[in-house]
PDB file of N, CA, C and O in Angstrom:
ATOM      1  N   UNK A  27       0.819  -1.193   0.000  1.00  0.00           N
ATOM      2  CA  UNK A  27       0.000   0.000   0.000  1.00  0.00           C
ATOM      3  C   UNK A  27       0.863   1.257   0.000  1.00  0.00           C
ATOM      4  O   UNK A  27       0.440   2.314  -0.467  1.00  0.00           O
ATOM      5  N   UNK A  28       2.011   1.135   0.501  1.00  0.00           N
ATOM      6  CA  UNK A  28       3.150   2.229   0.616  1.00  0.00           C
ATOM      7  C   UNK A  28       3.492   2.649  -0.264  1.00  0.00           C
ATOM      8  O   UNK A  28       3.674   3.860  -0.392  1.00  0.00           O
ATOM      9  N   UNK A  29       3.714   1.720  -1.248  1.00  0.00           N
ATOM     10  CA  UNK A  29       4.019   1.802  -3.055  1.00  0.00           C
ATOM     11  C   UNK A  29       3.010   2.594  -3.310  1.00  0.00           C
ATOM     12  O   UNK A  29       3.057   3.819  -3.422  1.00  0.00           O
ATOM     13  N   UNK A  30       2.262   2.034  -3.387  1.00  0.00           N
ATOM     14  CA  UNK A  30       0.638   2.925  -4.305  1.00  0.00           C
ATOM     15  C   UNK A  30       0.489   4.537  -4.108  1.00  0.00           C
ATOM     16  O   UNK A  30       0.301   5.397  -4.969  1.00  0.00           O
ATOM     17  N   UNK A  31       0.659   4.692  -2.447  1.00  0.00           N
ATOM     18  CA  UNK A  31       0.854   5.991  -2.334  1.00  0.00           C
ATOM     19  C   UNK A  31       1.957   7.100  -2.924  1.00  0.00           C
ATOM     20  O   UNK A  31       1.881   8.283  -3.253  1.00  0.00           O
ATOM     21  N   UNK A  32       3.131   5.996  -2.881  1.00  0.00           N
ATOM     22  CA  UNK A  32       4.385   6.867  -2.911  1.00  0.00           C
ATOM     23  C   UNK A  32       4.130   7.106  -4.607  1.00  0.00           C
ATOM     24  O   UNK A  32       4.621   8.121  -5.101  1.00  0.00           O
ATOM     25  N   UNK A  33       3.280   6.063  -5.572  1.00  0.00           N
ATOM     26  CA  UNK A  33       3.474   6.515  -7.107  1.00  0.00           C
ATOM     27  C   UNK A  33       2.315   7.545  -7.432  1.00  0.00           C
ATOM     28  O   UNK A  33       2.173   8.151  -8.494  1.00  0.00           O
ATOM     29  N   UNK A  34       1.476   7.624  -6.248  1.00  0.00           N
ATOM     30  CA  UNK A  34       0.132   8.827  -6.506  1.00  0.00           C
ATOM     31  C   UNK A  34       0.975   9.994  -6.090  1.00  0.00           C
ATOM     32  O   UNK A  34       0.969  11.032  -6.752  1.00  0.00           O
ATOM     33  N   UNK A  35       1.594   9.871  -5.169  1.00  0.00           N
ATOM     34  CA  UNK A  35       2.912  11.462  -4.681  1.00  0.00           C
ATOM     35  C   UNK A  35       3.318  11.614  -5.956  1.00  0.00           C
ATOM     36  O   UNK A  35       3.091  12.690  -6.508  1.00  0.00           O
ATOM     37  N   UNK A  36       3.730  10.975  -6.384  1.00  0.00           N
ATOM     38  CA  UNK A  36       5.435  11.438  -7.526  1.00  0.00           C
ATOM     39  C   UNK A  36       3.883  11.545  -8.771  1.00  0.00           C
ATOM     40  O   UNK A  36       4.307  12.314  -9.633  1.00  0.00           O
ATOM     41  N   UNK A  37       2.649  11.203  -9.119  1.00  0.00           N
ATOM     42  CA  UNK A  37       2.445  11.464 -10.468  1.00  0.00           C
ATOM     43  C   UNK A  37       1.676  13.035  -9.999  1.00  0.00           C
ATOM     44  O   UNK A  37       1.397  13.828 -10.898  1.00  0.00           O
ATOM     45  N   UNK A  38       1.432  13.318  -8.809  1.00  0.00           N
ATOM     46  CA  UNK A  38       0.601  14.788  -8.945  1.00  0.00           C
ATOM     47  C   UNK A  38       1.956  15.492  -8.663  1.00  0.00           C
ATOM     48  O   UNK A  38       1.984  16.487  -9.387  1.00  0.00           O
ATOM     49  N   UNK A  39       3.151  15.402  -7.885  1.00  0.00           N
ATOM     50  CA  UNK A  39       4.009  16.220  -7.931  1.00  0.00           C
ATOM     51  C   UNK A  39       4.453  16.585  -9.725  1.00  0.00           C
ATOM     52  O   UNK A  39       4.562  17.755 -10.091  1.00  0.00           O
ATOM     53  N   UNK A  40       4.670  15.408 -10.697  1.00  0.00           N
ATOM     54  CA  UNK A  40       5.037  15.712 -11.768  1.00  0.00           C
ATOM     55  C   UNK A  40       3.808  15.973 -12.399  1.00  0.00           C
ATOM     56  O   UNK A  40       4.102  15.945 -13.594  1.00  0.00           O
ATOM     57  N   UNK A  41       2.447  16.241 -12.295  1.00  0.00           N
ATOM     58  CA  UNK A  41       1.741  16.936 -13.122  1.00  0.00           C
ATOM     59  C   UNK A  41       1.532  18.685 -12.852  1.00  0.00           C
ATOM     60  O   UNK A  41       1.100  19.502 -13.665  1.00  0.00           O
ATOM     61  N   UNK A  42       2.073  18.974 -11.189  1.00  0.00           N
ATOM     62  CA  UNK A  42       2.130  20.046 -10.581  1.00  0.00           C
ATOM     63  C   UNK A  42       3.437  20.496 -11.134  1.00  0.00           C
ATOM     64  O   UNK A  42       3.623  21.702 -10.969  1.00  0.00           O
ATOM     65  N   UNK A  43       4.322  19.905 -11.700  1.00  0.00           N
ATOM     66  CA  UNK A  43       5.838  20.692 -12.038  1.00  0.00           C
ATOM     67  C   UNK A  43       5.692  20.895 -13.775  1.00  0.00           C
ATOM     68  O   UNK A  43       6.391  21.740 -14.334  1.00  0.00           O
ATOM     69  N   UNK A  44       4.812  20.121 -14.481  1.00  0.00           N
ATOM     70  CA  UNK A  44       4.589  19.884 -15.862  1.00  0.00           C
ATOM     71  C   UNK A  44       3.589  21.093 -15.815  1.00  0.00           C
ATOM     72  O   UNK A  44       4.152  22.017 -16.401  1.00  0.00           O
ATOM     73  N   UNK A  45       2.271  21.518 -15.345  1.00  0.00           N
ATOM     74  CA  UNK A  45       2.042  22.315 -15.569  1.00  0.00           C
ATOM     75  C   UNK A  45       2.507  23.984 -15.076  1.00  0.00           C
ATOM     76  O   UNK A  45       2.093  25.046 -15.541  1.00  0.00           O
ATOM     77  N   UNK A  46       3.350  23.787 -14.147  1.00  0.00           N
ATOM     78  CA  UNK A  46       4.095  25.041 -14.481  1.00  0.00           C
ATOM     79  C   UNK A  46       4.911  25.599 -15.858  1.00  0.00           C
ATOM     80  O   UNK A  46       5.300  26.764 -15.777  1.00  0.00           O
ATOM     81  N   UNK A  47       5.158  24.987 -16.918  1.00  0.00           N
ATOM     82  CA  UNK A  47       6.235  24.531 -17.460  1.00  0.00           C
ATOM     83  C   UNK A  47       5.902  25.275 -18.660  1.00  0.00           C
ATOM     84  O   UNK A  47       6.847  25.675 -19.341  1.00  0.00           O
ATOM     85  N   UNK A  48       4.462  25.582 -19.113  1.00  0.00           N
ATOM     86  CA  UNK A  48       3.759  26.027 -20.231  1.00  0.00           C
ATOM     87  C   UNK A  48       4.077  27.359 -21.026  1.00  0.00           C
ATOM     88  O   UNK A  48       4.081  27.702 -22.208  1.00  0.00           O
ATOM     89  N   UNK A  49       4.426  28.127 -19.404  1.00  0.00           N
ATOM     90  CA  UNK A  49       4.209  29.423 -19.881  1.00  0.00           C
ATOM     91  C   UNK A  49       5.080  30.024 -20.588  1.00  0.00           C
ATOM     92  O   UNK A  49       6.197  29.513 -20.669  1.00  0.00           O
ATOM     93  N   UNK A  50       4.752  31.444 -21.384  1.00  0.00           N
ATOM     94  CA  UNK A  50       5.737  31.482 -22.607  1.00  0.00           C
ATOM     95  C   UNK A  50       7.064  32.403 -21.978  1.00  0.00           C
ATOM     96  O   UNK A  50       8.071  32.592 -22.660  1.00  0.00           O
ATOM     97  N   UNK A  51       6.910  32.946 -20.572  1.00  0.00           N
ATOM     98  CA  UNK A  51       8.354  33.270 -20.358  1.00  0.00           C
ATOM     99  C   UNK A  51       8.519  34.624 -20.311  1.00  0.00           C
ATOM    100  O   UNK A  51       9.551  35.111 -19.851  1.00  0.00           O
ATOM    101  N   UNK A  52       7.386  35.462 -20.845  1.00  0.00           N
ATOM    102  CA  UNK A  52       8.330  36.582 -21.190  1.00  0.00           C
ATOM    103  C   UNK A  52       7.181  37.909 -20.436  1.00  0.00           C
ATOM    104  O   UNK A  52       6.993  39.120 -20.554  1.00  0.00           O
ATOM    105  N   UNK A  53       6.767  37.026 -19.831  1.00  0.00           N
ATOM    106  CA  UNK A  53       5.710  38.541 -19.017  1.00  0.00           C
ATOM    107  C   UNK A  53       3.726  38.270 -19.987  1.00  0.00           C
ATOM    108  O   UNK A  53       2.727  38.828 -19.533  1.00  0.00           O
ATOM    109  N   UNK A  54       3.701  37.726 -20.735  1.00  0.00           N
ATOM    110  CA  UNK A  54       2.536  37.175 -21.220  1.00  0.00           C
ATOM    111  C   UNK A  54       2.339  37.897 -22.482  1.00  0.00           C
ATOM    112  O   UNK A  54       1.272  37.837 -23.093  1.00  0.00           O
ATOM    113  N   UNK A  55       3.721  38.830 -23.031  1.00  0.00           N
ATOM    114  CA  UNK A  55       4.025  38.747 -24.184  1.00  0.00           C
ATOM    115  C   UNK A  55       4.042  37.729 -25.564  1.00  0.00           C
ATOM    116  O   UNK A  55       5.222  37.653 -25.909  1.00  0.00           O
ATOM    117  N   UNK A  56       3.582  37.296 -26.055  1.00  0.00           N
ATOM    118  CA  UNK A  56       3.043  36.317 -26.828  1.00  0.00           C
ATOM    119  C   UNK A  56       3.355  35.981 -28.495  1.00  0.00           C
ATOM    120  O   UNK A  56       3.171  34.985 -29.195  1.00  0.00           O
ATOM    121  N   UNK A  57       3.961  37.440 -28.763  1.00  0.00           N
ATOM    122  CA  UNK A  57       4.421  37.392 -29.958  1.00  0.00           C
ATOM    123  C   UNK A  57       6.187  37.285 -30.177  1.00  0.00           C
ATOM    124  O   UNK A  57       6.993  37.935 -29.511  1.00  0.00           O
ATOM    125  N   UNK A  58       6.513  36.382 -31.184  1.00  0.00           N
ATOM    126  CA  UNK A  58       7.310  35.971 -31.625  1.00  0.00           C
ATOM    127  C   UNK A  58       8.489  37.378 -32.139  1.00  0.00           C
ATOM    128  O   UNK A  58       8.057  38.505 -32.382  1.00  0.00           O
ATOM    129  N   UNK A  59       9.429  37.147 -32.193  1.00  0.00           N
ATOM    130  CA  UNK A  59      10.455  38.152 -32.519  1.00  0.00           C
ATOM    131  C   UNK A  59      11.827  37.847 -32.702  1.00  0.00           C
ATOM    132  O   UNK A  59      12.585  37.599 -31.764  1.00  0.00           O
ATOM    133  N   UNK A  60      12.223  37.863 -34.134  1.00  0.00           N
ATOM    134  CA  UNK A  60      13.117  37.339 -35.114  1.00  0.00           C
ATOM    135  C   UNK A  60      13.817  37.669 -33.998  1.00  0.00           C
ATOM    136  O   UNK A  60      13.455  38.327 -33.023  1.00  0.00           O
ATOM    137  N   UNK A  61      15.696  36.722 -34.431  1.00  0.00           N
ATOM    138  CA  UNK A  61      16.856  37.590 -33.586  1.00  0.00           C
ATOM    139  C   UNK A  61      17.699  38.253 -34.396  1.00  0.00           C
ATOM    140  O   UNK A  61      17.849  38.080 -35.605  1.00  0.00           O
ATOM    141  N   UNK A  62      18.389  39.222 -33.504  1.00  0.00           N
ATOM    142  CA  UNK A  62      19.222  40.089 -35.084  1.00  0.00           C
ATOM    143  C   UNK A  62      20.112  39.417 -35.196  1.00  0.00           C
ATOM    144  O   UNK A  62      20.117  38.194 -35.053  1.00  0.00           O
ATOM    145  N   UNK A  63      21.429  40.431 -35.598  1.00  0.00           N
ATOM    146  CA  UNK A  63      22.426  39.058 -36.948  1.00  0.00           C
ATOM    147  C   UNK A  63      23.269  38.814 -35.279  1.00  0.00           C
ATOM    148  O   UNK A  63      23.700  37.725 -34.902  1.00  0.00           O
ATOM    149  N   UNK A  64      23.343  40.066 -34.505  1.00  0.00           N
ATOM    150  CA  UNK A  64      24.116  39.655 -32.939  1.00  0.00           C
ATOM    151  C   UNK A  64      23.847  38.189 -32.621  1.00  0.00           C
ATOM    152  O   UNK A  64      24.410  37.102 -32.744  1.00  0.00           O
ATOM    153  N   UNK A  65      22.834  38.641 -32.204  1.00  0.00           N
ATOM    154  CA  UNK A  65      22.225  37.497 -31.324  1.00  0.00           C
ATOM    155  C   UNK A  65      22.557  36.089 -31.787  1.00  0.00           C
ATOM    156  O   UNK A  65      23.016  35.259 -31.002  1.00  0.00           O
ATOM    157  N   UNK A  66      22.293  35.792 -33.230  1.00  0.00           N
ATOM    158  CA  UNK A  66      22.643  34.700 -34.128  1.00  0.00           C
ATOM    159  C   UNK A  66      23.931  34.321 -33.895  1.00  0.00           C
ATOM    160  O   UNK A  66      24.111  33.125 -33.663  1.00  0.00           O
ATOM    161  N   UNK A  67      25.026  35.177 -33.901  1.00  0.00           N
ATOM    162  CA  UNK A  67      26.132  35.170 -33.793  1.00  0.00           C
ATOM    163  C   UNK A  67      26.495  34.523 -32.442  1.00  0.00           C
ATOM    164  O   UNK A  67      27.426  33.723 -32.531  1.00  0.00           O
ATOM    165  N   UNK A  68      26.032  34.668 -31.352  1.00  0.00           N
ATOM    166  CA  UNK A  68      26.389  34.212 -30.259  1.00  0.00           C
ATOM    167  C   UNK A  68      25.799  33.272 -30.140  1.00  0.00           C
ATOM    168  O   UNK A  68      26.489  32.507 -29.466  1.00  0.00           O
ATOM    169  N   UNK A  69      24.420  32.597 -30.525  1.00  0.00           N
ATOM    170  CA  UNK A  69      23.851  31.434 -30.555  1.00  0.00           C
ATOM    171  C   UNK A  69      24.561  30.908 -30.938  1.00  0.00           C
ATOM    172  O   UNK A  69      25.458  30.567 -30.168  1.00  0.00           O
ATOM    173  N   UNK A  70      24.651  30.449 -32.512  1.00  0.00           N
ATOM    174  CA  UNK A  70      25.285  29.502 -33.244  1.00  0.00           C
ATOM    175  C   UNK A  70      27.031  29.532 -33.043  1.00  0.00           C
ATOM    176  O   UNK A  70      27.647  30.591 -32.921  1.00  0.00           O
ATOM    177  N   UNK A  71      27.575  28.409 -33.036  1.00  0.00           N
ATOM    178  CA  UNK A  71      28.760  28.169 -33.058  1.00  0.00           C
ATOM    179  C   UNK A  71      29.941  28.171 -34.024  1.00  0.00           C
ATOM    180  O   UNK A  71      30.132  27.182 -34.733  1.00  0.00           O
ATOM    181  N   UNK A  72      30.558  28.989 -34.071  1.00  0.00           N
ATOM    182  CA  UNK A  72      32.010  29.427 -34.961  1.00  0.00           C
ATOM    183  C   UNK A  72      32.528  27.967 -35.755  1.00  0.00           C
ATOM    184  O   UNK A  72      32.402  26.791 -35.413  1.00  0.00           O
ATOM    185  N   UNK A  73      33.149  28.581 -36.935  1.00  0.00           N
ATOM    186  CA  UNK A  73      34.010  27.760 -37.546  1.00  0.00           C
ATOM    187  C   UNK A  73      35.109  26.962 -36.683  1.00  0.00           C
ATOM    188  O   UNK A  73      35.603  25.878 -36.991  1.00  0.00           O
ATOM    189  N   UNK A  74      35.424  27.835 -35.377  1.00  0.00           N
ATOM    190  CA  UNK A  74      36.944  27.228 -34.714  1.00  0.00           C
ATOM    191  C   UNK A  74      36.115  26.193 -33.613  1.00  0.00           C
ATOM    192  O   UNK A  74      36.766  25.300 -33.071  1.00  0.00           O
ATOM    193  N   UNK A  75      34.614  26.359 -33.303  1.00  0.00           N
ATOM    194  CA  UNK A  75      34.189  25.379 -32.371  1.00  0.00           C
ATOM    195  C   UNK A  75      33.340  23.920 -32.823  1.00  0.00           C
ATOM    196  O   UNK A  75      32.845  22.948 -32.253  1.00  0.00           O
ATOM    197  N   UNK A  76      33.580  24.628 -34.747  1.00  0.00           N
ATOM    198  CA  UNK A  76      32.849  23.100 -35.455  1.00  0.00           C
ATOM    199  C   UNK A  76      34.065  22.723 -36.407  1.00  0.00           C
ATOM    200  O   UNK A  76      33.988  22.929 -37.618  1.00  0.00           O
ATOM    201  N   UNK A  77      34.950  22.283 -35.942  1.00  0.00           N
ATOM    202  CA  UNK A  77      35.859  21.501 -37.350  1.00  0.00           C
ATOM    203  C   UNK A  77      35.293  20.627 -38.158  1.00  0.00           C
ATOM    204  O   UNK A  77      34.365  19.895 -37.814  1.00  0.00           O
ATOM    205  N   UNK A  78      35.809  20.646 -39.276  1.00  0.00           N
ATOM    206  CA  UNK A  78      35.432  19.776 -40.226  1.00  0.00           C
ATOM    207  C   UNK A  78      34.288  19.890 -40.711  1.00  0.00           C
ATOM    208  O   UNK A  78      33.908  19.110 -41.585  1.00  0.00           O
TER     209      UNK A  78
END
């Protein structure tokens, strides 16, 4: 019976951490917004960190 409980704990804890998880992050700002050529630049990785 200890089992049973302990897997009803862990599935509402992970539906309580899954639905935090949704939101878009940015204050409920919602629209999408290209990145400039900066930003790209620091994302993606250089010729000297991809050989070959």
């Amino acid at each position: 019976m200890t089992m049973r409980t302990h897997r009803w704990c862990v599935a509402i804890a992970a539906a309580l951490l899954m639905a935090g998880c949704g939101g878009s992050g940015d204050g409920g700002n919602d629209k999408a917004v290209a990145l400039s050529k900066e930003q790209v630049r620091e994302t993606l990785p250089d010729g000297e960190a991809m050989p070959g």
